[in-house]
Coordinates of C-alpha atoms and ligand atoms in Angstrom, one line a residue:
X1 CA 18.6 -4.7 -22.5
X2 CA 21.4 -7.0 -22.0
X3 CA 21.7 -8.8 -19.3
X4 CA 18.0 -9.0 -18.7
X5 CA 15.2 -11.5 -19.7
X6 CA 11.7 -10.6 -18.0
X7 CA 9.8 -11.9 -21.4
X8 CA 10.5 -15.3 -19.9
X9 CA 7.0 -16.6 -19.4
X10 CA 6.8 -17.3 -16.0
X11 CA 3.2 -18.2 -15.8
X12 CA 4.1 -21.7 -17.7
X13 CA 5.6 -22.5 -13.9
X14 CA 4.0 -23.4 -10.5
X15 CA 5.0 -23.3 -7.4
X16 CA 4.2 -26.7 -5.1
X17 CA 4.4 -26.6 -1.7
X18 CA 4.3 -29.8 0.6
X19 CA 3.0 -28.8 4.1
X20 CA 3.4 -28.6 7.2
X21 CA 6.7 -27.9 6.7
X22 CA 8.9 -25.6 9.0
X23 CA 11.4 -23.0 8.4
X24 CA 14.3 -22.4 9.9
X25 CA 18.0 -20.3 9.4
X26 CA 18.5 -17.1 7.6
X27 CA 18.4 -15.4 4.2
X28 CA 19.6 -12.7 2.9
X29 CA 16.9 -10.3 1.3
X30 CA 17.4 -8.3 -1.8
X31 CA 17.2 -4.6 -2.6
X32 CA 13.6 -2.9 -2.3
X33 CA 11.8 -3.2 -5.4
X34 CA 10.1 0.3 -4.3
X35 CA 13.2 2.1 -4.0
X36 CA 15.6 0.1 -6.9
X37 CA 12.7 1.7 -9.2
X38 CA 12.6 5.1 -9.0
X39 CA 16.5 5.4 -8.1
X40 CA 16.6 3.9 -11.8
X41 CA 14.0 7.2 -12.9
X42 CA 16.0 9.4 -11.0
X43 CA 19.3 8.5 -12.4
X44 CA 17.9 10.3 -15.5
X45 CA 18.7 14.2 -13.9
X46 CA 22.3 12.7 -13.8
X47 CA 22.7 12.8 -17.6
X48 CA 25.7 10.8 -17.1
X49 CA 26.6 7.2 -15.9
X50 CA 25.2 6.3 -12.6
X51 CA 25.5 2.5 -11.1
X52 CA 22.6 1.3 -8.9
X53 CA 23.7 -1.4 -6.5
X54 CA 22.2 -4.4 -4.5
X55 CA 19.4 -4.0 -7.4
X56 CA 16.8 -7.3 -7.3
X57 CA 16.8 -9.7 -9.7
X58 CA 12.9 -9.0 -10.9
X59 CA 10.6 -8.2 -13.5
X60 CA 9.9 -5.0 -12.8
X61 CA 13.1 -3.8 -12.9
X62 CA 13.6 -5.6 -16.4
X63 CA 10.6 -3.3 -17.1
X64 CA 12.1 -0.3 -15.7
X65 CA 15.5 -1.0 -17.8
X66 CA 12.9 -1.3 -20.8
X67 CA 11.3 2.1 -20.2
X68 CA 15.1 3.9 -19.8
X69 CA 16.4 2.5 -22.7
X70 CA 13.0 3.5 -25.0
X71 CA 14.0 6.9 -23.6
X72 CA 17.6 6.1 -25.0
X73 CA 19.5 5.6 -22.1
X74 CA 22.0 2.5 -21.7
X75 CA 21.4 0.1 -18.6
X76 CA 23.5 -2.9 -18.7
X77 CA 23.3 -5.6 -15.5
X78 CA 25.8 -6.5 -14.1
X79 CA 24.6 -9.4 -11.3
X80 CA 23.3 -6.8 -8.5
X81 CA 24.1 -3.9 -9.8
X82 CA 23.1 -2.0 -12.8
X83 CA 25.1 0.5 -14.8
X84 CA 22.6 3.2 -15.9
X85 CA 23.9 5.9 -18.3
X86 CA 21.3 8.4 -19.2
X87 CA 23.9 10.9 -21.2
X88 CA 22.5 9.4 -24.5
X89 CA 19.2 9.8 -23.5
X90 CA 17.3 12.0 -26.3
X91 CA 13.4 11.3 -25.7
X92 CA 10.5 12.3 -23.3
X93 CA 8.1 10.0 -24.2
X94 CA 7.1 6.7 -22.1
X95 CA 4.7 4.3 -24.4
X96 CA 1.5 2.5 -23.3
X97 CA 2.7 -0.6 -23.9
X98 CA 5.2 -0.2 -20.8
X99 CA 3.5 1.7 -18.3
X100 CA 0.6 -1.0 -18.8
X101 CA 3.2 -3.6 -18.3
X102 CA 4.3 -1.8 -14.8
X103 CA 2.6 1.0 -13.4
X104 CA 5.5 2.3 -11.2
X105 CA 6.7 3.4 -14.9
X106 CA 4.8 6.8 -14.1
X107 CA 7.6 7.5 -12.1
X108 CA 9.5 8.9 -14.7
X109 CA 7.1 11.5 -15.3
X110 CA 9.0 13.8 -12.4
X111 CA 12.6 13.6 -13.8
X112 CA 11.2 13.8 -17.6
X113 CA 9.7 17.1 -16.5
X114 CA 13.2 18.0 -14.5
X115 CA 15.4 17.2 -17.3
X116 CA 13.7 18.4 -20.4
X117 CA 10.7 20.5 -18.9
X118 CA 8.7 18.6 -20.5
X119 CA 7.0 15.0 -21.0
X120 CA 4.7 13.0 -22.7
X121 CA 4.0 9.6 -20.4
X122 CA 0.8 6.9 -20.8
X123 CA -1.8 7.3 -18.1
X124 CA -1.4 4.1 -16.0
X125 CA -4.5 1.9 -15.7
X126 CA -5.5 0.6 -12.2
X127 CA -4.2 -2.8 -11.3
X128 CA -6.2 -5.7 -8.9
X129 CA -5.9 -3.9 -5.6
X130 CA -7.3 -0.4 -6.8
X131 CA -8.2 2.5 -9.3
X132 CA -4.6 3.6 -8.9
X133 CA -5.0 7.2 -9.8
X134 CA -2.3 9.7 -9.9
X135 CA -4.5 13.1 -9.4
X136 CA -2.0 13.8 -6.2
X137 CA 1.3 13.8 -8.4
X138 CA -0.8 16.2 -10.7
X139 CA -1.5 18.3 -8.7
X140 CA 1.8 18.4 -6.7
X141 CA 3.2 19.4 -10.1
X142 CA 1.1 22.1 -11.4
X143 CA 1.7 23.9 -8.3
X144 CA 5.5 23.4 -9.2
X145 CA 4.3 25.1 -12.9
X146 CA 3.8 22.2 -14.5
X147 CA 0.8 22.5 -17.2
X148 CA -1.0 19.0 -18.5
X149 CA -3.1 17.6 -21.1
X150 CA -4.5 14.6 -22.3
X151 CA -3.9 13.6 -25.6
X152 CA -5.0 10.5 -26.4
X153 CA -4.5 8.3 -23.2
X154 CA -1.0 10.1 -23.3
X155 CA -0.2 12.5 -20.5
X156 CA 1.8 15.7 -21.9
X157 CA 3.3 17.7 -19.5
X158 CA 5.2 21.3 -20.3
X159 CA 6.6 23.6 -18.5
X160 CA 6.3 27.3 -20.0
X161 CA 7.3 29.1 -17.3
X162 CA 9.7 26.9 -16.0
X163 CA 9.6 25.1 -12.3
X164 CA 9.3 27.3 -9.6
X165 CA 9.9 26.1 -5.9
X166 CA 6.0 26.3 -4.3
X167 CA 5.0 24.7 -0.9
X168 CA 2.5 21.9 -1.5
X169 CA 0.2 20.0 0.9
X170 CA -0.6 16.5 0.2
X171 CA -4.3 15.4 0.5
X172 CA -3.1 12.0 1.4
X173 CA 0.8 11.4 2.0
X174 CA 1.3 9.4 -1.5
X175 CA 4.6 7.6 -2.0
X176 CA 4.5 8.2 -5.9
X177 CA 3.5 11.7 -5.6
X178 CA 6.1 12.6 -3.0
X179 CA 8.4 10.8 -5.2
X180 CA 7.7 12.7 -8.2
X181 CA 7.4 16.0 -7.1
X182 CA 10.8 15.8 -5.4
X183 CA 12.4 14.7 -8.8
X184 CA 10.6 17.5 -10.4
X185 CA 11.3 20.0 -7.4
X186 CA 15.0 19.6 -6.9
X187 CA 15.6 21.6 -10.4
X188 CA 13.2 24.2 -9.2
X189 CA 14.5 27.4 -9.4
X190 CA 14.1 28.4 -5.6
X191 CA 12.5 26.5 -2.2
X192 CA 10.0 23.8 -2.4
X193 CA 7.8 22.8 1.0
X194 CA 6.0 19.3 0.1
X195 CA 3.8 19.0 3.6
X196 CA 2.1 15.5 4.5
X197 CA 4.9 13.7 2.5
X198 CA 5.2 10.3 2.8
X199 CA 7.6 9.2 5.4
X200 CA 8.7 6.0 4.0
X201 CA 12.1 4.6 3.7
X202 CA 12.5 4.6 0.5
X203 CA 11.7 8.3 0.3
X204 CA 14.9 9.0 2.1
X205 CA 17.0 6.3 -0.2
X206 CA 15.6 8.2 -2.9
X207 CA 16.0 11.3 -1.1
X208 CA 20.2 10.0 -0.5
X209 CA 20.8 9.3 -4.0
X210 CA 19.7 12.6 -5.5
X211 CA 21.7 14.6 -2.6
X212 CA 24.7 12.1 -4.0
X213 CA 23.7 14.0 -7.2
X214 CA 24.5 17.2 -6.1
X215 CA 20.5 17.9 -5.1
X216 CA 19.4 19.6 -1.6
X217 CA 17.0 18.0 -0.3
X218 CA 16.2 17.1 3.5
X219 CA 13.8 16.0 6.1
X220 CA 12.8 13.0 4.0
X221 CA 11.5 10.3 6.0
X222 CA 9.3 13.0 7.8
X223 CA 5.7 14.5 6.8
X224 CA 7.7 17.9 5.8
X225 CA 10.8 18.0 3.2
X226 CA 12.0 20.7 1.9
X227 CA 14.3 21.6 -1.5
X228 CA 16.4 23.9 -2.3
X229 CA 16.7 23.7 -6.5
X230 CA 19.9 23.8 -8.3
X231 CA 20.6 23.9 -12.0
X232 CA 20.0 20.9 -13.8
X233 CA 23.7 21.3 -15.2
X234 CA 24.4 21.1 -10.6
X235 CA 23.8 17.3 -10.7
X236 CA 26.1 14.7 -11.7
X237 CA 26.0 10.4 -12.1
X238 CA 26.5 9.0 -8.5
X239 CA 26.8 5.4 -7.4
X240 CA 24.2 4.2 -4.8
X241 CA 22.9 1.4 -3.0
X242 CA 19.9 0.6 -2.7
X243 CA 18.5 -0.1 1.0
X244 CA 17.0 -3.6 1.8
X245 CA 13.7 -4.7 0.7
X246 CA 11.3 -4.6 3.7
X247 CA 8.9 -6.3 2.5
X248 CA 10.2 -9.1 1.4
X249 CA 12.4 -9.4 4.8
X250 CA 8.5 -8.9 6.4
X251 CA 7.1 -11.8 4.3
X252 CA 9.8 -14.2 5.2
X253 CA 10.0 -13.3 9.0
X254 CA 6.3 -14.4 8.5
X255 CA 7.0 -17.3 7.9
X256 CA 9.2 -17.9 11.0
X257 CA 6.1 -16.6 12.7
X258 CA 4.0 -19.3 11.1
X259 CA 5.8 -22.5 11.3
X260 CA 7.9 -21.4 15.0
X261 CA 11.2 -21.0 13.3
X262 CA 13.8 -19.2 14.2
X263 CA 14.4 -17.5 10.9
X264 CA 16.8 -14.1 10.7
X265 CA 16.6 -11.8 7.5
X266 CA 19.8 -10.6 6.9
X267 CA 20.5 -7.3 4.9
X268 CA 17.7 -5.1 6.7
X269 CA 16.9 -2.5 8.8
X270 CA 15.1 -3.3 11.9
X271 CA 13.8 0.5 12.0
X272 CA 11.5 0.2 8.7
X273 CA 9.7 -2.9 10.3
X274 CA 8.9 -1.6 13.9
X275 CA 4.6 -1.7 13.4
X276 CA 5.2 -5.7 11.9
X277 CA 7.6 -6.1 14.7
X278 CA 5.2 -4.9 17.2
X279 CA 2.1 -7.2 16.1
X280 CA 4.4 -10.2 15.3
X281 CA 4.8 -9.7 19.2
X282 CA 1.5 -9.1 19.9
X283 CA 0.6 -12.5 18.4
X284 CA 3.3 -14.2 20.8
X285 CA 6.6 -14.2 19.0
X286 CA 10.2 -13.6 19.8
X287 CA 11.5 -10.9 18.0
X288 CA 15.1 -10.1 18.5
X289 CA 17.1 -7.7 15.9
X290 CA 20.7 -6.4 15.0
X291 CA 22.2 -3.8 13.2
X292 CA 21.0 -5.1 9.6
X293 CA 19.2 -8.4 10.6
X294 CA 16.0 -9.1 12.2
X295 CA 15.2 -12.9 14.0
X296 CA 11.5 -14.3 14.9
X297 CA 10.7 -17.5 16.3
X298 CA 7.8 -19.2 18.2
X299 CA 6.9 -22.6 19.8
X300 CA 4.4 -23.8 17.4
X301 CA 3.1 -26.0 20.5
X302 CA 1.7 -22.5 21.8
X303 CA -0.9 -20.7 19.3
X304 CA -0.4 -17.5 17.6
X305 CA -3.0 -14.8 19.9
X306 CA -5.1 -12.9 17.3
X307 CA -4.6 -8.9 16.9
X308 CA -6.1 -6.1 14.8
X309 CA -4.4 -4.6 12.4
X310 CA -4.8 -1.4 10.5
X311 CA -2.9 -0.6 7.3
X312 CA -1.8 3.1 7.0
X313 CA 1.3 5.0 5.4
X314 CA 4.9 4.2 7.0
X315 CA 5.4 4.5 9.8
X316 CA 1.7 2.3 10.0
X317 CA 1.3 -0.8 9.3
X318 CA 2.1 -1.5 5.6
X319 CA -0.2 -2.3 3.4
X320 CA 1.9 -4.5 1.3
X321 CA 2.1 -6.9 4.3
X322 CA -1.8 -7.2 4.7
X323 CA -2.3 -10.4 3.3
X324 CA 0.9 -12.2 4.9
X325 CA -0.6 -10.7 8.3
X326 CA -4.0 -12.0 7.0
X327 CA -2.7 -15.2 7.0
X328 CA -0.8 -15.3 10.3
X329 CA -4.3 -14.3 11.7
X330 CA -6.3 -17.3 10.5
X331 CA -4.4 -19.6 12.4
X332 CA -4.4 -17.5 15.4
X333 CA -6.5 -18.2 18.6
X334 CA -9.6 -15.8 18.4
X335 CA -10.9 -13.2 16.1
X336 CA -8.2 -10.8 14.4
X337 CA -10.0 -7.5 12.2
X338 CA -8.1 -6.2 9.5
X339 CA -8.7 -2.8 7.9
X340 CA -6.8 -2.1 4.5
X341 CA -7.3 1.8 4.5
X342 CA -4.7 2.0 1.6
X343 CA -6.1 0.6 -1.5
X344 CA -10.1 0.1 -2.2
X345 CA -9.6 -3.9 -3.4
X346 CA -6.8 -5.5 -1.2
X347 CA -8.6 -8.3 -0.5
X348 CA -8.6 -10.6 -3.0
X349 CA -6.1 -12.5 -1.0
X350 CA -8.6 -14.0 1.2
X351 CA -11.4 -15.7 -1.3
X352 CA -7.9 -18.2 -1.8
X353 CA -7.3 -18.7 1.7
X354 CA -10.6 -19.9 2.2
X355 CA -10.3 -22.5 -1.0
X356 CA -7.4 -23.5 1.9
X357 CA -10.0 -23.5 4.6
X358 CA -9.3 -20.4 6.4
X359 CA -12.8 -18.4 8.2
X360 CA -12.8 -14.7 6.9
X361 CA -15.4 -12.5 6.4
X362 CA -15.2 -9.0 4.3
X363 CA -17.2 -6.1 5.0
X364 CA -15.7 -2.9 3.1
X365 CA -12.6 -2.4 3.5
X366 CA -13.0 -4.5 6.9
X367 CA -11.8 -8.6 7.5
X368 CA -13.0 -10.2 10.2
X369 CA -10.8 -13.3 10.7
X370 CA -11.6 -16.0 12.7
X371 CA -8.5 -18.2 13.9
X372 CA -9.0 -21.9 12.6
X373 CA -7.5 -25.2 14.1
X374 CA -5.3 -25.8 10.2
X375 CA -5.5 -25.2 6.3
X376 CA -5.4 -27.8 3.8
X377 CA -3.6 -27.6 0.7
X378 CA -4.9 -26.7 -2.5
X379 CA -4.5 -25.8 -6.3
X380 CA -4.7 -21.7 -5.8
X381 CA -3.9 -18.5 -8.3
X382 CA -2.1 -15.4 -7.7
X383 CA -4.0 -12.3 -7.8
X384 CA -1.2 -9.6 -7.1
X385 CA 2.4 -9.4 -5.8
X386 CA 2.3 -9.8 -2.1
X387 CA -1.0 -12.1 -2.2
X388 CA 0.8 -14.9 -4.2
X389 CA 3.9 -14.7 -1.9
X390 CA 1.6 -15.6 0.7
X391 CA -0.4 -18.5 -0.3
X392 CA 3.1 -19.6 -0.7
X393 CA 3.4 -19.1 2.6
X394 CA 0.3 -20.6 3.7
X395 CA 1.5 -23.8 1.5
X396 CA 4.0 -23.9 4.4
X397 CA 1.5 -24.8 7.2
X398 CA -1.2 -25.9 5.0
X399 CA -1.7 -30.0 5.3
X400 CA -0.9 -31.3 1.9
X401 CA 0.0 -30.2 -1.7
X402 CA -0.5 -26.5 -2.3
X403 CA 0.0 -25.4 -6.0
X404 CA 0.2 -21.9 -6.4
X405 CA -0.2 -20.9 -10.4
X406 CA 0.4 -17.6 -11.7
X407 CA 3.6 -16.8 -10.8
X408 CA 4.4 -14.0 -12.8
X409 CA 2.7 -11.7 -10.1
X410 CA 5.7 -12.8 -8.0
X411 CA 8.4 -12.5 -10.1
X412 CA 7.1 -8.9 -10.5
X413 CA 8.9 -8.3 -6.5
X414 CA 10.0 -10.8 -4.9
X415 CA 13.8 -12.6 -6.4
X416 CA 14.3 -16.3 -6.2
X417 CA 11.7 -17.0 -3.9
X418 CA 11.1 -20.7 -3.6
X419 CA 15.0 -21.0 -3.8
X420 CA 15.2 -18.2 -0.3
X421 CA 12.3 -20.5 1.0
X422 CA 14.1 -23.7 0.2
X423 CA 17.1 -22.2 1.7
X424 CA 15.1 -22.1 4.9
X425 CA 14.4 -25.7 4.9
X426 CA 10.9 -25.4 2.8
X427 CA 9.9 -28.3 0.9
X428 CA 9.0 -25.8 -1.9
X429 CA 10.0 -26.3 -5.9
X430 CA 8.9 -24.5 -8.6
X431 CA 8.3 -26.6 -12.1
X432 CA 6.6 -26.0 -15.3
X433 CA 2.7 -26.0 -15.0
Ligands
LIG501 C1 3.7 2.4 -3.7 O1 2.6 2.5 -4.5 C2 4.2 1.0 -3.8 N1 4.6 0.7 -5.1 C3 3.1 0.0 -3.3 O2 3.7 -1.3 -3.4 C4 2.7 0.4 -1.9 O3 1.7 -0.5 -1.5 C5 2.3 1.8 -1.8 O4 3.3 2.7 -2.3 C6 1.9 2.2 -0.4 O5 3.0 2.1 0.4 C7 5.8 1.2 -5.6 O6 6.5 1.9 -4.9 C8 6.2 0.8 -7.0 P1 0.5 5.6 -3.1 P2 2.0 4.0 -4.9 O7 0.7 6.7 -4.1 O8 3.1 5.0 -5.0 C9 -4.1 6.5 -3.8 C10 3.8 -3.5 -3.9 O9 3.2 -4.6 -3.6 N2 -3.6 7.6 -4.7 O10 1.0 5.9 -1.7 O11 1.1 3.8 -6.0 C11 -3.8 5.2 -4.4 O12 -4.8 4.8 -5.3 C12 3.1 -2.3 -4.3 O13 5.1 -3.5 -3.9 C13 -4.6 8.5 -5.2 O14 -5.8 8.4 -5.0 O15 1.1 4.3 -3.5 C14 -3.8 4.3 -3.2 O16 -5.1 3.9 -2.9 C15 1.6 -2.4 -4.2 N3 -4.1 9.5 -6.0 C16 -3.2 5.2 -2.1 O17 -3.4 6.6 -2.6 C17 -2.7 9.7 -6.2 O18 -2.4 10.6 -7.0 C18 -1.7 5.0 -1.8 O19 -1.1 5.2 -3.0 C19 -1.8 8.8 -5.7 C20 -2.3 7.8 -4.9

């Protein structure tokens, strides 16, 4: 795909960080990775030219641009914003060797079924933080008349009746499985109910882009939306932008929190981070916000106070900024407990921010943090996305040299990201291993 280069091998690089260091100004984050990626699957009921704006420069989307063109559609970068024409595209079927390479490439799997009633897309495998399955989207299709089989490792889905609008109840409110139902649904012929939805925001940019389709969808964002189907021939290319990444403004307002700041995230809603809002003010820090910008800072002279946290589905605290949080916590006065209820094995984080000399112990799906006086700096590996953005992090405060190898785990979500932190004042570079 041109304009795009994710078989750079980003593992030949490390990141070193020379600690303490503090941060301070603001950045500018880029579009959500979680949202950027299924818009991209979505703009396949279009079956025209759609352009994607404020798009992150990351691997997975290179991924995702991989998958739409093996279906046959064009997507051609251009800086933020990608041009994604899925008129020319003539195929159903997703290959192993992509949705190994990025799960979220099961996403497709809704709009194949929408726009050709039918599809034939690799099972994903799990990844480090869980078993991953997809029995909810399964489900949340077949009752939408979807029929599948297994063939090989390869899911094939059909359609012989056609989709029918059905009211569904999620057994857990699953981001991919709402997501794909409602690319699926919105082609239904009559009214779909999908109950215990997930709520979060990037359900409702999804949700924004396939209304700018001519789809007619609402209440996304809450536990219950609803769609009213229209032809396939009903929806058109759109241009959309995608909202800002949350996550990423979450990591870096965590590292104001750690090292006093004041740092401001530009480019965000202050709505999608109210629960990390709330507990970076339970642990003492300023938090003031704008209409697209959100500002932290702390003295460092006072330390952070501990706090519990429990990761749940939007509007709870996110799972995806566990291990940032995790790390906040072991230098916090006191004993902080952490429970990940979203993912069976999002803990890896912690057995490298002991090498680093933090006090944690895991019971379950339990930490029990206890705040210590400093970390040191160490040689340490990435195990997933959001766990090697934060021993980045924790290179910040950490006394010394802090190495952080394996960086291809944070090019998967996270653009530029030594250059943001250097930006802030970081002495952070990133050089080949
Ligand atoms: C999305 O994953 C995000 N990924 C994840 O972000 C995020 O952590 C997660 O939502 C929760 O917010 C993308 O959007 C690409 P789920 P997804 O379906 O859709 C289980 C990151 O770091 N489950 O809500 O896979 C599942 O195993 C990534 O950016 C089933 O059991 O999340 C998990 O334990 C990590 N059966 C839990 O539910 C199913 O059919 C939540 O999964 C579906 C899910």
């Amino acid at each position: 795909m041109r304009g795009f280069s994710y078989n750079r091998d980003m593992s030949e690089e490390v990141i070193i960080v020379k600690g303490p260091t503090a941060l301070q100004g603001s950045v500018r984050v880029s579009g959500a990775k979680n949202s950027a990626l299924k818009l991209m699957a979505a703009a396949l009921l279009g079956q025209g030219a759609s352009t994607i704006r404020n798009v992150p420069l990351i691997s997975d989307i290179d991924i995702m641009g991989e998958v739409l063109q093996r279906l046959g559609a064009s997507v051609v970068r251009d800086g933020h914003d990608l041009l994604v024409d899925t008129a020319p595209v003539d195929s159903c079927e997703t290959p192993y060797e992509l949705v190994t390479k990025m799960r979220a490439s099961i996403s497709v799997l809704g709009p194949l079924i929408g726009r050709f009633g039918e599809a034939r897309v690799a099972m994903p495998g799990g990844c480090q933080i869980g078993a991953r399955k997809i029995d909810m989207h399964l489900v949340g299709l077949e009752a939408l008349g979807v029929k599948f089989s297994v063939d090989h490792g390869v899911l094939v889905a059909t359609t012989p009746e056609g989709l029918r609008g059905t009211q569904v109840t999620l057994e857990f409110p699953s981001v991919g499985a709402t997501e794909n139902m409602l690319m699926a649904a919105v082609v239904a012929e009559g009214e779909t109910l999908i109950e215990n939805a997930a709520c979060e925001p990037e359900i409702i940019d999804l949700a924004n882009m396939l209304n700018a389709m001519g789809a007619q969808v609402s209440g996304a964002g809450t536990p219950n939306i609803g769609v009213q189907g229209v032809p396939l021939s009903d929806l058109h290319p759109c241009a959309h932008t995608t909202v800002g990444d949350r996550i990423e403004a979450g990591t870096f307002l965590t590292g104001g929190a750690l090292t006093g700041g004041p740092v401001r995230v530009e480019g965000i809603d202050p709505s999608f981070l109210r629960m990390a809002i709330m507990k970076l003010q339970q642990m003492g820090c300023t938090v003031s916000t704008g209409e697209d910008w959100v500002s932290v800072e702390r003295d460092p002279e006072v330390p952070l106070s501990c706090t519990d946290i429990q990761t749940l589905p939007h509007p709870g605290f996110p799972t995806d900024l566990q291990a940032q949080f995790m790390l906040l916590a072991s230098l916090a006065e006191g004993i902080s407990v952490i429970t990940e209820n979203v993912f069976e094995n999002r803990f890896m984080f912690a057995s490298e921010l002991m090498r680093m000399g933090a006090d944690i112990t895991l019971d379950d799906h339990h930490a029990l943090v206890r705040g210590v006086e400093g970390l040191q700096g160490a040689p340490v590996s990435s195990t997933d996305l959001r766990a090697g953005a934060a021993l980045v992090l924790a290179g910040l405060v950490a006394e010394g040299e802090t190495r952080v190898h394996h960086l291809e785990h944070i090019d998967r979500g996270y653009e530029d990201y030594a250059g943001k932190l250097a930006s802030l004042g970081a002495a952070v570079v990133r050089v080949p291993a």
